[in-house]
Amino acid sequence: MTIERPALAVFDPKNECLPVSALRDLQLERLKKVVRKLWTRVPYYRQKMKVVGVTPADLRKLEDIQKLPFTTKEDLRLCYPYEAFAEPLEKVVRIHASSGTTGKSTVVGYTRKDLDTWSNVCARFLVAGGLTSKDVVHIAFSYGLFTGGFGLHYGAERVGAAVIPVSSGRTERQITIMKDFGSTALVCTPSYAIYLGEVMHNLGVRPGDLKLRVGFFGAEAWTDRMRAEIQEKIGLFATDNYGLSEVIGPGVAGECVHQDGMHIWEDHFYPELIDPDTCQPADPAKGGELVLTTLTKEAIPLVRYRTRDICSLRREPCPCGRTGVRMSKVTGRSDDMLIIRGINVFPSQVEEVLLEVKGTMPHYQLVVSREGALDSLEVRVEVSEDLFADEMKKLHEMERTVERKLENLLGLRAAVKLVEPKSIERSEGKAKRVVDLRPKE
């Protein structure tokens, strides 16, 4: 079906289209203010700066940000729960936290001004992706300590759209609500969007039976091929957005209607790219690990936060008129990267290969195990029902085809196992792409 591109619009043209020279002056002014605040109010940060021999007075130009120490998720865990806060609790009106599945949670707080900023930056990428005050927004993110649902909720209300806070789960009910309530915009993870499309098909619900026209998908890495799959299955215009709870939640960046990179709101977040191994500046075009400094956060400002997300940055002008740098889709994480026999492997690389092969489905898992002293990689991928019902010889030929394509891309031999439709566990949150069976060191 033909997907209509929404009309170009800008929520906050004064700041989103600020001349670059004025933007740099604003960033430096705000950076100095943030660093002075952290030095004065957060002993943890003051100690980190003393260790590397830097004080707020050493920041004279933007490039001096490289003198400041990095902040990591582990640093925030060590500050659990409130030691990283730069405002007293009586000024904090909201507290969120990560799930804490790998240790203590990372706790983040928001002042009233922070919530206003959050609403604004989310409204920016929603309008950039085509949302208007006439839309009815169906939010299928969970509401709770996770920041996703709330950020998009606030942003949509700031635009003036009607919001249905459905939350996650009960997929058939989600589809019924979209149909009955006339939802025109969908918010969820990209993997759940594809799952919604599958359930719609099984229920006999066609894209034309719904009023959905735009979708905003984030919280996990996904590819342009997956975008095409979502647009075809659900019948909407799909854009990517980026954020992380430690920095603000969703709202750090988002695509415009040109679907050509996510605009980082540089008046609020200063981006850098580093080589994750050396921590030295990386070539923006070639890519590296994204490092972010918050320029306007009050409750818990962060300086040079290592996101662990791998992307590239582009500064050439966008036809939409926004002047902020654009980041590519996240291609992987420096800490989630698999190393198989000395080869670096990101799940998104495997996904690109799988989606090139006709008959494979966008549901897969990478299973890593150890045979003797060597690690091995098995890629389990679902195929369509008609292919799975085909003769075994054709399935084996298809497995060999995928194996060859993966080897050409990765320089690594991986075993491919085609499995029947719906045999890989579905998720209503982030898809579980990697199963690591290697013994823990």
mmCIF file with all atom_site columns, C-alpha atoms in Angstrom, residues 1 3 186 190-202 205-210 212 225-236 355 360-363 384 426:
data_model
loop_
_atom_site.group_PDB
_atom_site.id
_atom_site.type_symbol
_atom_site.label_atom_id
_atom_site.label_alt_id
_atom_site.label_comp_id
_atom_site.label_asym_id
_atom_site.label_entity_id
_atom_site.label_seq_id
_atom_site.pdbx_PDB_ins_code
_atom_site.Cartn_x
_atom_site.Cartn_y
_atom_site.Cartn_z
_atom_site.occupancy
_atom_site.B_iso_or_equiv
_atom_site.pdbx_formal_charge
_atom_site.auth_seq_id
_atom_site.auth_comp_id
_atom_site.auth_asym_id
_atom_site.auth_atom_id
_atom_site.pdbx_PDB_model_num
ATOM 1  C CA . MET A 1 1   ? 0.000  0.000   0.000  1.00 0.00 ? 1   MET A CA 1
ATOM 2  C CA . ILE A 1 3   ? 2.179  5.377   2.643  1.00 0.00 ? 3   ILE A CA 1
ATOM 3  C CA . LEU A 1 186 ? 0.862  4.602   17.423 1.00 0.00 ? 186 LEU A CA 1
ATOM 4  C CA . PRO A 1 190 ? 9.381  -1.457  16.678 1.00 0.00 ? 190 PRO A CA 1
ATOM 5  C CA . SER A 1 191 ? 9.418  -5.172  17.510 1.00 0.00 ? 191 SER A CA 1
ATOM 6  C CA . TYR A 1 192 ? 6.008  -4.859  19.152 1.00 0.00 ? 192 TYR A CA 1
ATOM 7  C CA . ALA A 1 193 ? 4.715  -2.971  16.114 1.00 0.00 ? 193 ALA A CA 1
ATOM 8  C CA . ILE A 1 194 ? 5.610  -5.949  13.933 1.00 0.00 ? 194 ILE A CA 1
ATOM 9  C CA . TYR A 1 195 ? 3.933  -8.270  16.433 1.00 0.00 ? 195 TYR A CA 1
ATOM 10 C CA . LEU A 1 196 ? 0.820  -6.076  16.316 1.00 0.00 ? 196 LEU A CA 1
ATOM 11 C CA . GLY A 1 197 ? 0.851  -6.428  12.543 1.00 0.00 ? 197 GLY A CA 1
ATOM 12 C CA . GLU A 1 198 ? 0.988  -10.215 12.859 1.00 0.00 ? 198 GLU A CA 1
ATOM 13 C CA . VAL A 1 199 ? -1.925 -10.320 15.297 1.00 0.00 ? 199 VAL A CA 1
ATOM 14 C CA . MET A 1 200 ? -3.924 -7.968  13.081 1.00 0.00 ? 200 MET A CA 1
ATOM 15 C CA . HIS A 1 201 ? -3.397 -10.346 10.159 1.00 0.00 ? 201 HIS A CA 1
ATOM 16 C CA . ASN A 1 202 ? -4.459 -13.363 12.247 1.00 0.00 ? 202 ASN A CA 1
ATOM 17 C CA . VAL A 1 205 ? -7.901 -6.847  10.559 1.00 0.00 ? 205 VAL A CA 1
ATOM 18 C CA . ARG A 1 206 ? -6.480 -5.018  7.543  1.00 0.00 ? 206 ARG A CA 1
ATOM 19 C CA . PRO A 1 207 ? -4.506 -1.764  7.778  1.00 0.00 ? 207 PRO A CA 1
ATOM 20 C CA . GLY A 1 208 ? -7.383 -0.016  6.032  1.00 0.00 ? 208 GLY A CA 1
ATOM 21 C CA . ASP A 1 209 ? -9.718 -1.054  8.868  1.00 0.00 ? 209 ASP A CA 1
ATOM 22 C CA . LEU A 1 210 ? -7.826 1.283   11.204 1.00 0.00 ? 210 LEU A CA 1
ATOM 23 C CA . LEU A 1 212 ? -3.518 4.829   11.903 1.00 0.00 ? 212 LEU A CA 1
ATOM 24 C CA . ARG A 1 225 ? 14.173 -2.712  6.428  1.00 0.00 ? 225 ARG A CA 1
ATOM 25 C CA . MET A 1 226 ? 12.220 -3.196  9.639  1.00 0.00 ? 226 MET A CA 1
ATOM 26 C CA . ARG A 1 227 ? 10.657 0.220   9.045  1.00 0.00 ? 227 ARG A CA 1
ATOM 27 C CA . ALA A 1 228 ? 9.434  -0.952  5.644  1.00 0.00 ? 228 ALA A CA 1
ATOM 28 C CA . GLU A 1 229 ? 7.972  -4.063  7.272  1.00 0.00 ? 229 GLU A CA 1
ATOM 29 C CA . ILE A 1 230 ? 6.076  -1.988  9.844  1.00 0.00 ? 230 ILE A CA 1
ATOM 30 C CA . GLN A 1 231 ? 4.753  0.467   7.269  1.00 0.00 ? 231 GLN A CA 1
ATOM 31 C CA . GLU A 1 232 ? 3.482  -2.377  5.099  1.00 0.00 ? 232 GLU A CA 1
ATOM 32 C CA . LYS A 1 233 ? 1.935  -4.460  7.888  1.00 0.00 ? 233 LYS A CA 1
ATOM 33 C CA . ILE A 1 234 ? 0.200  -1.625  9.756  1.00 0.00 ? 234 ILE A CA 1
ATOM 34 C CA . GLY A 1 235 ? -0.183 1.001   7.044  1.00 0.00 ? 235 GLY A CA 1
ATOM 35 C CA . LEU A 1 236 ? 1.377  4.049   8.681  1.00 0.00 ? 236 LEU A CA 1
ATOM 36 C CA . LEU A 1 355 ? 15.609 -9.167  5.964  1.00 0.00 ? 355 LEU A CA 1
ATOM 37 C CA . THR A 1 360 ? 12.464 -14.916 6.516  1.00 0.00 ? 360 THR A CA 1
ATOM 38 C CA . MET A 1 361 ? 10.520 -13.124 9.236  1.00 0.00 ? 361 MET A CA 1
ATOM 39 C CA . PRO A 1 362 ? 11.800 -10.215 11.405 1.00 0.00 ? 362 PRO A CA 1
ATOM 40 C CA . HIS A 1 363 ? 11.965 -12.508 14.442 1.00 0.00 ? 363 HIS A CA 1
ATOM 41 C CA . SER A 1 384 ? 6.931  -17.893 6.658  1.00 0.00 ? 384 SER A CA 1
ATOM 42 C CA . ARG A 1 426 ? 7.429  -12.644 21.460 1.00 0.00 ? 426 ARG A CA 1
#
